Short mmCIF file of C-alpha atoms and ligand atoms in Angstrom, two decimals:
data_model
loop_
_atom_site.label_atom_id
_atom_site.label_comp_id
_atom_site.label_asym_id
_atom_site.label_seq_id
_atom_site.Cartn_x
_atom_site.Cartn_y
_atom_site.Cartn_z
CA MET Y 1 0.00 0.00 0.00
CA TRP Y 2 1.45 3.33 -1.13
CA ASP Y 3 0.34 6.93 -0.70
CA VAL Y 4 1.41 7.68 -4.25
CA ILE Y 5 2.31 5.58 -7.26
CA ILE Y 6 3.82 7.44 -10.20
CA ILE Y 7 3.98 5.63 -13.52
CA GLY Y 8 6.84 6.96 -15.67
CA ALA Y 9 10.29 7.78 -14.29
CA GLY Y 10 10.97 10.50 -16.87
CA ALA Y 11 11.31 14.23 -16.34
CA SER Y 12 7.86 14.94 -14.88
CA GLY Y 13 7.58 11.69 -12.90
CA LEU Y 14 10.95 12.18 -11.19
CA MET Y 15 10.11 15.78 -10.26
CA CYS Y 16 6.69 14.77 -8.92
CA ALA Y 17 8.23 11.91 -6.90
CA ILE Y 18 10.80 14.23 -5.26
CA GLU Y 19 8.18 16.79 -4.27
CA ALA Y 20 5.74 14.21 -2.92
CA GLY Y 21 8.59 12.50 -1.05
CA LYS Y 22 9.61 15.83 0.52
CA ARG Y 23 6.09 16.07 1.95
CA GLY Y 24 6.56 12.73 3.66
CA ARG Y 25 4.42 10.77 1.23
CA LYS Y 26 5.27 7.11 0.67
CA VAL Y 27 6.07 7.11 -3.04
CA LEU Y 28 6.62 4.30 -5.54
CA LEU Y 29 7.98 5.34 -8.94
CA LEU Y 30 7.46 2.73 -11.65
CA ASP Y 31 8.83 2.50 -15.18
CA HIS Y 32 8.93 -0.26 -17.76
CA ALA Y 33 12.34 0.85 -19.05
CA LYS Y 34 15.72 -0.35 -17.81
CA ARG Y 35 16.82 3.18 -16.91
CA ALA Y 36 15.10 6.26 -15.54
CA GLY Y 37 15.13 9.53 -17.47
CA GLN Y 38 16.17 8.11 -20.83
CA LYS Y 39 14.94 11.11 -22.83
CA ILE Y 40 16.79 13.46 -20.51
CA LEU Y 41 19.98 11.49 -21.18
CA MET Y 42 19.68 11.78 -24.94
CA SER Y 43 18.35 15.35 -25.00
CA GLY Y 44 20.22 18.36 -26.28
CA GLY Y 45 22.83 16.18 -27.98
CA GLY Y 46 23.70 14.62 -24.59
CA ARG Y 47 23.86 18.00 -22.82
CA CYS Y 48 20.14 18.45 -22.02
CA ASN Y 49 18.59 21.80 -22.86
CA PHE Y 50 16.94 21.79 -19.44
CA THR Y 51 15.10 25.13 -19.51
CA ASN Y 52 14.85 28.51 -21.21
CA LEU Y 53 15.51 31.98 -19.81
CA TYR Y 54 12.77 33.68 -21.82
CA LEU Y 55 9.86 31.44 -21.00
CA GLU Y 56 6.30 32.64 -21.62
CA PRO Y 57 2.96 30.81 -21.68
CA ASN Y 58 2.72 31.53 -25.40
CA ASN Y 59 5.71 29.26 -26.00
CA TYR Y 60 3.24 26.41 -25.56
CA LEU Y 61 0.55 24.87 -27.74
CA CYS Y 62 -2.56 23.74 -25.88
CA ASP Y 63 -6.22 23.91 -26.84
CA ASN Y 64 -6.71 25.94 -23.65
CA PRO Y 65 -3.86 28.48 -23.75
CA HIS Y 66 -4.50 29.52 -20.12
CA PHE Y 67 -3.95 25.99 -18.77
CA VAL Y 68 -0.14 26.26 -18.58
CA LYS Y 69 -0.02 29.59 -16.73
CA SER Y 70 -0.48 28.46 -13.15
CA ALA Y 71 2.14 25.69 -13.06
CA LEU Y 72 4.70 27.68 -15.05
CA SER Y 73 4.40 30.61 -12.67
CA ARG Y 74 4.60 28.47 -9.54
CA TYR Y 75 7.70 26.53 -10.59
CA THR Y 76 9.71 28.73 -12.92
CA GLN Y 77 12.90 28.39 -14.93
CA TRP Y 78 14.64 30.25 -12.08
CA ASP Y 79 13.60 27.51 -9.64
CA PHE Y 80 15.10 24.82 -11.85
CA ILE Y 81 18.26 26.89 -12.40
CA ALA Y 82 18.57 27.25 -8.60
CA LEU Y 83 18.26 23.46 -8.23
CA VAL Y 84 20.93 22.86 -10.88
CA ASP Y 85 23.20 25.45 -9.22
CA LYS Y 86 22.67 23.83 -5.81
CA HIS Y 87 23.98 20.59 -7.30
CA LYS Y 88 26.96 22.43 -8.79
CA ILE Y 89 26.07 21.46 -12.33
CA ASN Y 90 27.76 23.91 -14.67
CA TRP Y 91 25.67 25.23 -17.54
CA HIS Y 92 25.82 27.71 -20.36
CA GLU Y 93 23.39 29.77 -22.41
CA ARG Y 94 23.03 29.32 -26.14
CA GLU Y 95 21.00 31.45 -28.54
CA HIS Y 96 17.36 32.26 -27.72
CA GLY Y 97 17.97 31.77 -23.98
CA GLN Y 98 18.45 28.00 -24.18
CA LEU Y 99 20.33 26.57 -21.18
CA PHE Y 100 22.48 23.43 -21.53
CA CYS Y 101 24.74 21.47 -19.16
CA ASP Y 102 28.43 22.15 -19.78
CA ASP Y 103 29.27 18.48 -19.32
CA SER Y 104 26.51 15.94 -19.58
CA ALA Y 105 22.76 15.34 -19.34
CA LYS Y 106 23.67 12.48 -16.99
CA GLN Y 107 24.20 15.12 -14.29
CA ILE Y 108 20.52 16.11 -14.47
CA VAL Y 109 19.37 12.49 -14.17
CA THR Y 110 21.79 11.85 -11.29
CA MET Y 111 20.56 15.02 -9.54
CA LEU Y 112 16.94 13.88 -9.84
CA LEU Y 113 17.61 10.27 -8.86
CA ASP Y 114 19.65 11.40 -5.83
CA GLY Y 115 16.87 13.82 -4.90
CA ALA Y 116 14.28 11.06 -5.08
CA LYS Y 117 16.42 8.65 -3.06
CA GLN Y 118 17.05 11.23 -0.35
CA VAL Y 119 13.34 11.62 0.32
CA GLY Y 120 12.69 7.88 0.36
CA VAL Y 121 11.13 7.40 -3.08
CA GLN Y 122 11.25 3.76 -4.14
CA LEU Y 123 12.17 3.36 -7.81
CA GLN Y 124 11.14 0.16 -9.54
CA LEU Y 125 12.26 -0.23 -13.15
CA GLN Y 126 11.37 -2.87 -15.77
CA THR Y 127 7.85 -3.02 -14.42
CA GLU Y 128 4.98 -3.52 -16.83
CA ILE Y 129 1.53 -2.43 -15.70
CA ILE Y 130 -0.86 -5.15 -16.82
CA ALA Y 131 -4.07 -3.70 -15.42
CA HIS Y 132 -5.30 -0.98 -13.10
CA SER Y 133 -8.62 -0.06 -11.53
CA GLN Y 134 -10.16 2.18 -8.90
CA SER Y 135 -12.48 0.91 -6.18
CA ALA Y 136 -15.48 2.72 -4.72
CA ASP Y 137 -13.31 4.05 -1.84
CA HIS Y 138 -11.03 5.71 -4.46
CA LEU Y 139 -8.13 3.29 -3.92
CA PHE Y 140 -6.23 2.36 -7.07
CA THR Y 141 -5.04 -1.22 -7.60
CA LEU Y 142 -2.28 -1.95 -10.10
CA GLN Y 143 -1.44 -5.39 -11.45
CA THR Y 144 2.13 -5.99 -12.57
CA LYS Y 145 4.12 -9.14 -13.32
CA GLN Y 146 5.85 -8.52 -9.99
CA GLY Y 147 2.53 -8.57 -8.13
CA SER Y 148 -0.21 -6.12 -7.29
CA MET Y 149 0.00 -2.83 -5.38
CA GLN Y 150 -2.41 -0.18 -4.14
CA CYS Y 151 -2.29 3.58 -3.74
CA HIS Y 152 -4.39 6.62 -2.87
CA SER Y 153 -2.95 8.84 -5.62
CA LEU Y 154 -2.01 7.57 -9.05
CA VAL Y 155 0.12 9.86 -11.24
CA ILE Y 156 0.41 9.17 -14.96
CA ALA Y 157 3.74 10.55 -16.16
CA THR Y 158 4.34 8.27 -19.13
CA GLY Y 159 4.88 11.04 -21.71
CA GLY Y 160 3.87 10.96 -25.37
CA LEU Y 161 4.47 8.79 -28.42
CA SER Y 162 7.75 10.14 -29.74
CA LEU Y 163 10.65 7.70 -30.00
CA PRO Y 164 8.85 4.35 -29.55
CA LYS Y 165 12.30 2.71 -29.64
CA MET Y 166 13.08 4.48 -26.36
CA GLY Y 167 10.00 3.00 -24.72
CA ALA Y 168 7.31 5.57 -25.55
CA THR Y 169 3.80 4.09 -25.32
CA PRO Y 170 0.21 5.36 -25.51
CA PHE Y 171 -0.27 4.29 -21.88
CA ALA Y 172 -1.52 7.72 -20.71
CA TYR Y 173 -4.14 7.91 -23.45
CA LYS Y 174 -5.38 4.41 -22.62
CA VAL Y 175 -5.71 5.35 -18.94
CA ALA Y 176 -7.61 8.47 -20.00
CA GLU Y 177 -9.95 6.35 -22.13
CA GLN Y 178 -10.55 3.96 -19.24
CA TYR Y 179 -11.67 6.88 -17.06
CA GLN Y 180 -13.72 8.47 -19.90
CA LEU Y 181 -11.40 11.41 -20.37
CA PRO Y 182 -11.16 12.81 -23.89
CA VAL Y 183 -7.76 12.82 -25.62
CA LYS Y 184 -7.01 15.52 -28.19
CA PRO Y 185 -5.80 13.99 -31.49
CA THR Y 186 -2.08 13.29 -31.34
CA ARG Y 187 0.61 13.89 -33.99
CA ALA Y 188 4.37 14.19 -34.15
CA GLY Y 189 5.82 17.59 -33.16
CA LEU Y 190 9.28 19.19 -33.36
CA VAL Y 191 9.88 16.93 -36.33
CA PRO Y 192 11.59 17.19 -39.76
CA PHE Y 193 9.51 17.47 -42.95
CA THR Y 194 9.68 15.10 -45.89
CA LEU Y 195 9.32 16.63 -49.36
CA GLN Y 196 7.28 15.42 -52.31
CA GLN Y 197 10.12 15.88 -54.83
CA LYS Y 198 12.79 14.74 -52.43
CA ASP Y 199 15.05 13.39 -55.21
CA LYS Y 200 15.33 16.89 -56.69
CA PHE Y 201 16.65 18.21 -53.35
CA ALA Y 202 18.88 15.24 -52.50
CA ALA Y 203 21.97 17.05 -53.79
CA LEU Y 204 21.39 19.78 -51.18
CA SER Y 205 21.56 17.35 -48.27
CA GLY Y 206 23.79 18.71 -45.50
CA ILE Y 207 23.46 22.39 -46.49
CA SER Y 208 22.44 24.68 -43.63
CA LEU Y 209 21.41 28.33 -43.86
CA PRO Y 210 19.50 30.90 -41.82
CA ALA Y 211 15.81 31.12 -42.72
CA THR Y 212 12.44 32.33 -41.51
CA ALA Y 213 9.58 29.84 -41.65
CA SER Y 214 5.96 31.01 -41.48
CA CYS Y 215 2.54 29.41 -41.58
CA GLU Y 216 -1.08 30.31 -40.90
CA VAL Y 217 -2.52 29.17 -37.59
CA LYS Y 218 -6.20 29.11 -36.67
CA VAL Y 219 -7.01 30.83 -33.39
CA GLY Y 220 -10.71 30.32 -32.78
CA LYS Y 221 -12.47 31.61 -35.90
CA LYS Y 222 -9.57 33.85 -36.91
CA SER Y 223 -6.20 32.91 -38.36
CA LYS Y 224 -2.82 34.48 -37.67
CA GLN Y 225 0.65 34.08 -39.06
CA ILE Y 226 3.34 32.47 -36.91
CA SER Y 227 7.05 32.72 -37.81
CA PHE Y 228 10.39 31.41 -36.53
CA SER Y 229 13.87 32.53 -37.59
CA GLU Y 230 16.58 29.92 -37.07
CA ALA Y 231 18.76 27.54 -39.08
CA LEU Y 232 17.32 25.44 -41.90
CA LEU Y 233 18.95 22.13 -42.84
CA PHE Y 234 18.43 20.21 -46.08
CA THR Y 235 18.33 16.45 -45.47
CA HIS Y 236 18.30 13.54 -47.91
CA ARG Y 237 14.53 13.19 -47.38
CA GLY Y 238 13.48 16.80 -46.91
CA LEU Y 239 13.98 19.66 -44.48
CA SER Y 240 15.09 19.85 -40.88
CA GLY Y 241 16.98 22.20 -38.54
CA PRO Y 242 15.52 24.23 -35.67
CA VAL Y 243 13.41 26.46 -37.92
CA ILE Y 244 11.61 23.43 -39.37
CA LEU Y 245 11.18 21.68 -36.01
CA GLN Y 246 9.62 24.85 -34.60
CA ILE Y 247 7.17 25.39 -37.47
CA SER Y 248 6.29 21.67 -37.57
CA ASN Y 249 4.36 22.17 -34.30
CA TYR Y 250 2.01 24.54 -36.14
CA TRP Y 251 1.87 22.86 -39.56
CA GLN Y 252 -1.19 20.82 -40.47
CA PRO Y 253 -1.05 18.24 -43.29
CA GLY Y 254 -2.01 19.81 -46.60
CA GLU Y 255 -1.15 23.32 -45.45
CA LYS Y 256 1.59 25.61 -46.73
CA VAL Y 257 4.82 26.66 -45.05
CA SER Y 258 6.55 29.71 -46.48
CA LEU Y 259 10.34 29.91 -46.18
CA ASP Y 260 12.33 33.09 -46.49
CA LEU Y 261 15.83 31.93 -47.45
CA LEU Y 262 17.20 35.49 -47.36
CA PRO Y 263 15.55 36.82 -44.19
CA SER Y 264 17.94 39.72 -43.71
CA LEU Y 265 17.92 40.97 -47.32
CA ASP Y 266 15.56 42.68 -49.75
CA LEU Y 267 16.30 40.62 -52.84
CA LEU Y 268 14.02 42.63 -55.14
CA HIS Y 269 15.87 45.82 -54.26
CA ILE Y 270 19.23 44.11 -54.85
CA LEU Y 271 18.05 42.75 -58.22
CA GLN Y 272 16.72 46.15 -59.30
CA THR Y 273 19.83 48.08 -58.32
CA GLN Y 274 22.24 45.48 -59.70
CA GLN Y 275 20.31 45.48 -62.98
CA GLN Y 276 21.17 49.17 -63.28
CA THR Y 277 24.74 49.07 -61.99
CA ASN Y 278 25.90 45.65 -63.23
CA PRO Y 279 23.57 44.61 -66.11
CA GLU Y 280 25.91 41.97 -67.59
CA GLN Y 281 26.12 40.01 -64.33
CA THR Y 282 24.16 36.74 -64.54
CA LEU Y 283 21.35 35.98 -62.13
CA LYS Y 284 23.12 32.91 -60.74
CA THR Y 285 26.32 34.85 -60.06
CA LEU Y 286 24.39 37.47 -58.15
CA LEU Y 287 22.38 34.96 -56.13
CA ALA Y 288 25.40 32.77 -55.37
CA LYS Y 289 26.85 35.75 -53.46
CA GLN Y 290 23.97 35.46 -51.01
CA LEU Y 291 23.16 31.73 -50.92
CA PRO Y 292 24.95 28.38 -51.46
CA LYS Y 293 25.31 27.87 -55.24
CA ARG Y 294 23.62 24.44 -55.15
CA VAL Y 295 20.53 25.93 -53.50
CA VAL Y 296 20.37 28.69 -56.13
CA GLU Y 297 20.71 26.23 -59.01
CA CYS Y 298 18.15 23.83 -57.60
CA LEU Y 299 15.47 26.45 -56.93
CA LEU Y 300 15.95 28.22 -60.28
CA GLU Y 301 15.75 24.91 -62.10
CA MET Y 302 12.61 23.84 -60.29
CA ALA Y 303 10.96 27.18 -61.03
CA ALA Y 304 12.12 26.94 -64.67
CA ILE Y 305 13.89 30.31 -64.47
CA GLU Y 306 16.65 30.74 -67.00
CA ASN Y 307 20.07 32.01 -65.98
CA LEU Y 308 20.56 35.21 -67.98
CA PRO Y 309 22.38 38.52 -67.60
CA LEU Y 310 20.36 40.75 -65.28
CA LYS Y 311 19.51 43.23 -68.07
CA LYS Y 312 17.35 40.54 -69.78
CA TYR Y 313 14.75 40.30 -67.01
CA HIS Y 314 11.77 42.58 -66.86
CA GLU Y 315 10.26 43.86 -63.62
CA LYS Y 316 7.63 41.11 -63.30
CA GLN Y 317 10.31 38.44 -63.58
CA LEU Y 318 12.43 40.14 -60.93
CA ILE Y 319 9.43 40.04 -58.58
CA THR Y 320 8.95 36.31 -59.32
CA ILE Y 321 12.64 35.62 -58.62
CA SER Y 322 12.50 37.61 -55.39
CA GLN Y 323 9.40 35.71 -54.26
CA LEU Y 324 11.02 32.38 -55.06
CA PHE Y 325 13.71 33.01 -52.44
CA HIS Y 326 11.72 35.10 -49.95
CA GLN Y 327 8.55 32.99 -50.03
CA TRP Y 328 9.67 29.55 -51.07
CA SER Y 329 6.82 27.16 -50.47
CA PRO Y 330 8.19 23.60 -50.67
CA GLN Y 331 5.71 20.81 -51.30
CA ILE Y 332 5.66 19.01 -47.98
CA SER Y 333 4.55 15.40 -48.15
CA GLY Y 334 4.56 14.84 -44.39
CA THR Y 335 6.85 14.53 -41.40
CA GLU Y 336 9.41 11.96 -40.30
CA GLY Y 337 6.83 10.91 -37.67
CA TYR Y 338 7.26 9.67 -34.13
CA ARG Y 339 10.48 7.85 -35.09
CA THR Y 340 12.39 11.14 -34.90
CA ALA Y 341 9.91 13.61 -33.36
CA GLU Y 342 10.99 15.24 -30.11
CA VAL Y 343 7.45 15.61 -28.82
CA THR Y 344 3.81 14.63 -29.28
CA LEU Y 345 1.20 17.27 -30.00
CA GLY Y 346 -2.24 16.71 -28.50
CA GLY Y 347 -2.88 14.41 -25.56
CA VAL Y 348 -5.12 14.24 -22.52
CA ASP Y 349 -7.71 17.06 -22.73
CA THR Y 350 -6.71 19.76 -20.24
CA ASP Y 351 -10.36 20.81 -19.73
CA PHE Y 352 -10.69 17.70 -17.58
CA VAL Y 353 -7.57 18.28 -15.47
CA SER Y 354 -6.98 20.93 -12.79
CA SER Y 355 -4.29 23.39 -13.90
CA LYS Y 356 -3.30 23.86 -10.25
CA THR Y 357 -3.19 20.30 -8.91
CA PHE Y 358 -3.14 18.23 -12.12
CA GLU Y 359 -5.79 16.00 -10.63
CA CYS Y 360 -8.38 14.77 -13.05
CA LYS Y 361 -11.65 16.66 -12.44
CA THR Y 362 -13.79 13.54 -12.86
CA THR Y 363 -11.69 10.90 -11.06
CA LYS Y 364 -10.48 11.64 -7.54
CA GLY Y 365 -6.84 10.71 -6.96
CA LEU Y 366 -5.89 10.37 -10.64
CA TYR Y 367 -3.25 12.83 -11.92
CA PHE Y 368 -1.70 13.49 -15.35
CA VAL Y 369 1.55 15.42 -15.76
CA GLY Y 370 4.12 16.25 -18.45
CA GLU Y 371 3.85 15.51 -22.12
CA ALA Y 372 0.92 13.10 -21.69
CA LEU Y 373 -1.28 16.19 -21.48
CA ASP Y 374 -2.34 18.29 -24.46
CA VAL Y 375 0.58 20.67 -23.85
CA THR Y 376 3.56 21.01 -26.20
CA GLY Y 377 6.36 23.51 -25.94
CA TRP Y 378 8.57 25.10 -28.55
CA LEU Y 379 12.07 23.82 -29.14
CA GLY Y 380 14.54 25.29 -26.64
CA GLY Y 381 14.06 23.79 -23.18
CA PHE Y 382 10.33 24.58 -22.93
CA ASN Y 383 9.23 20.96 -22.87
CA PHE Y 384 11.44 20.07 -19.94
CA GLN Y 385 10.32 23.16 -18.07
CA TRP Y 386 6.72 22.01 -18.56
CA ALA Y 387 7.66 18.54 -17.24
CA TRP Y 388 9.40 20.05 -14.18
CA ALA Y 389 6.58 22.55 -13.49
CA SER Y 390 3.66 20.14 -13.90
CA GLY Y 391 5.46 17.40 -11.94
CA TRP Y 392 6.28 19.89 -9.19
CA ALA Y 393 2.67 21.12 -8.96
CA ALA Y 394 1.20 17.62 -8.73
CA GLY Y 395 3.89 16.73 -6.18
CA GLN Y 396 2.43 19.34 -3.80
CA GLU Y 397 -1.00 17.67 -3.88
CA VAL Y 398 -0.71 13.90 -4.24
P1 FDA N 401 9.23 11.26 -20.52
O1 FDA N 401 9.15 10.77 -21.92
O2 FDA N 401 10.41 12.01 -20.08
O3 FDA N 401 9.04 10.05 -19.50
C1 FDA N 401 8.06 9.07 -19.68
C2 FDA N 401 8.51 7.82 -18.95
O4 FDA N 401 7.43 6.92 -18.93
C3 FDA N 401 9.68 7.12 -19.62
O5 FDA N 401 10.67 6.86 -18.67
C4 FDA N 401 9.06 5.84 -20.18
O6 FDA N 401 9.95 4.74 -20.15
C5 FDA N 401 7.90 5.61 -19.22
N1 FDA N 401 6.79 4.87 -19.81
C6 FDA N 401 6.18 5.05 -20.99
N2 FDA N 401 5.21 4.15 -21.16
C7 FDA N 401 5.20 3.36 -20.05
C8 FDA N 401 4.43 2.25 -19.64
N3 FDA N 401 3.45 1.77 -20.44
N4 FDA N 401 4.68 1.68 -18.45
C9 FDA N 401 5.67 2.16 -17.66
N5 FDA N 401 6.44 3.22 -17.98
C10 FDA N 401 6.20 3.82 -19.18
N6 FDA N 401 12.90 18.88 -24.31
C11 FDA N 401 13.56 19.96 -23.85
O7 FDA N 401 12.96 20.78 -23.16
N7 FDA N 401 14.89 20.11 -24.11
C12 FDA N 401 15.61 19.22 -24.87
O8 FDA N 401 16.83 19.35 -25.04
C13 FDA N 401 14.90 18.12 -25.40
N8 FDA N 401 15.55 17.22 -26.22
C14 FDA N 401 14.89 16.11 -26.66
C15 FDA N 401 15.56 15.19 -27.49
C16 FDA N 401 14.91 14.06 -27.94
C17 FDA N 401 15.61 13.11 -28.85
C18 FDA N 401 13.55 13.83 -27.56
C19 FDA N 401 12.82 12.59 -28.01
C20 FDA N 401 12.88 14.73 -26.76
C21 FDA N 401 13.53 15.90 -26.31
N9 FDA N 401 12.87 16.84 -25.53
C22 FDA N 401 13.55 17.94 -25.08
C23 FDA N 401 11.47 16.64 -25.09
C24 FDA N 401 11.47 16.06 -23.66
O9 FDA N 401 12.32 14.95 -23.61
C25 FDA N 401 10.06 15.65 -23.25
O10 FDA N 401 9.14 16.68 -23.50
C26 FDA N 401 10.03 15.28 -21.77
O11 FDA N 401 10.93 14.22 -21.53
C27 FDA N 401 8.63 14.88 -21.34
O12 FDA N 401 8.68 14.48 -20.00
P2 FDA N 401 7.63 13.42 -19.45
O13 FDA N 401 8.01 13.18 -18.05
O14 FDA N 401 6.26 13.84 -19.75
O15 FDA N 401 7.89 12.11 -20.32
#
């Protein structure tokens, strides 16, 4: 018999376990994997982008945009930074306020595991939950191959569907279904795009350049434009890099993404002035001064634009050329899917979960935290901060 059983020893589950343990609760933390915190270990290229300095609620996607506010304001990035500092883990800031460990993501996992141990949390790995139920007196009973166990509070911290090879499962959504909680449709987020004419772009694989990606997003009945400016990377199957991962959270199949490959230039103005001052210069020569030659050749070829001296183009053609590079709209066939996605969009409907306690509004004692919920952050440490904050908040209540 336990006060609290937490299923999922990832970022949110570990944080929740520590906080509940600090309050003197008898906590069992279960996971089916061999190791705790596997995604933390592989995150940020092994250095874990553990939070972000410039965190705002609008860095998150959730059908109820207000849902994230309470937890994020109660356990902030500064709280996690203080914890990391207390454990003498050195870190550094990269662009856009992203904070990474200087040495290794292992330090974050060790810090959390030590924290859990210190407050008496029992960690049980390689444990499969076969069945679970709640009795009339609100006690939960869990069946595992290692036997059955009971608890007053059950926390589901099993994350989303990304990286099934690392042990991701739809466990949280199945629990939600069992307790009649709606789940918002799920899809891969922070994920590379695949392109329809991928063979035509294969030669560009490995090229990286700064770009701005934009797409239309529906907000209620209105739509607004959302944009990100970061690096774009051509891959052998399509497009990746931070700018693509960011916009992938907002892209819906069948919709357009517009890419500005020269975000800091006014190409039309350059074309017009160069036409006057250097009319014999060819288009390709001019463009290759601003962009990798292979990218220029590929895009001109695909748009069937001839390479001529600048004097040969009339105004309308100059506008078309400028739009090709400022508003390139590649034909996206889809995404690389959960195999490579960093996160899962959608999840347990937040209308049915308290934003303060993370307890399910319709089932006493049942809690959902972390990525299992319909909350997804931008790239840059926002997803871990959500895991820490939601785990922390539930840890005060369970
Ligand atoms: P998390 O996935 O951490 O933990 C879920 C746990 O539940 C796992 O330990 C899993 O084994 C267990 N589990 C699942 N199903 C189970 C079942 N049926 N029974 C028992 N246990 C089960 N974010 C960020 O902010 N900065 C970054 O640098 C990165 N980098 C990054 C890289 C890669 C490659 C990925 C895939 C993801 C990231 N992320 C990230 C996202 C971040 O890892 C993610 O949002 C959090 O880990 C989510 O925390 P949770 O606790 O919700 O789930």
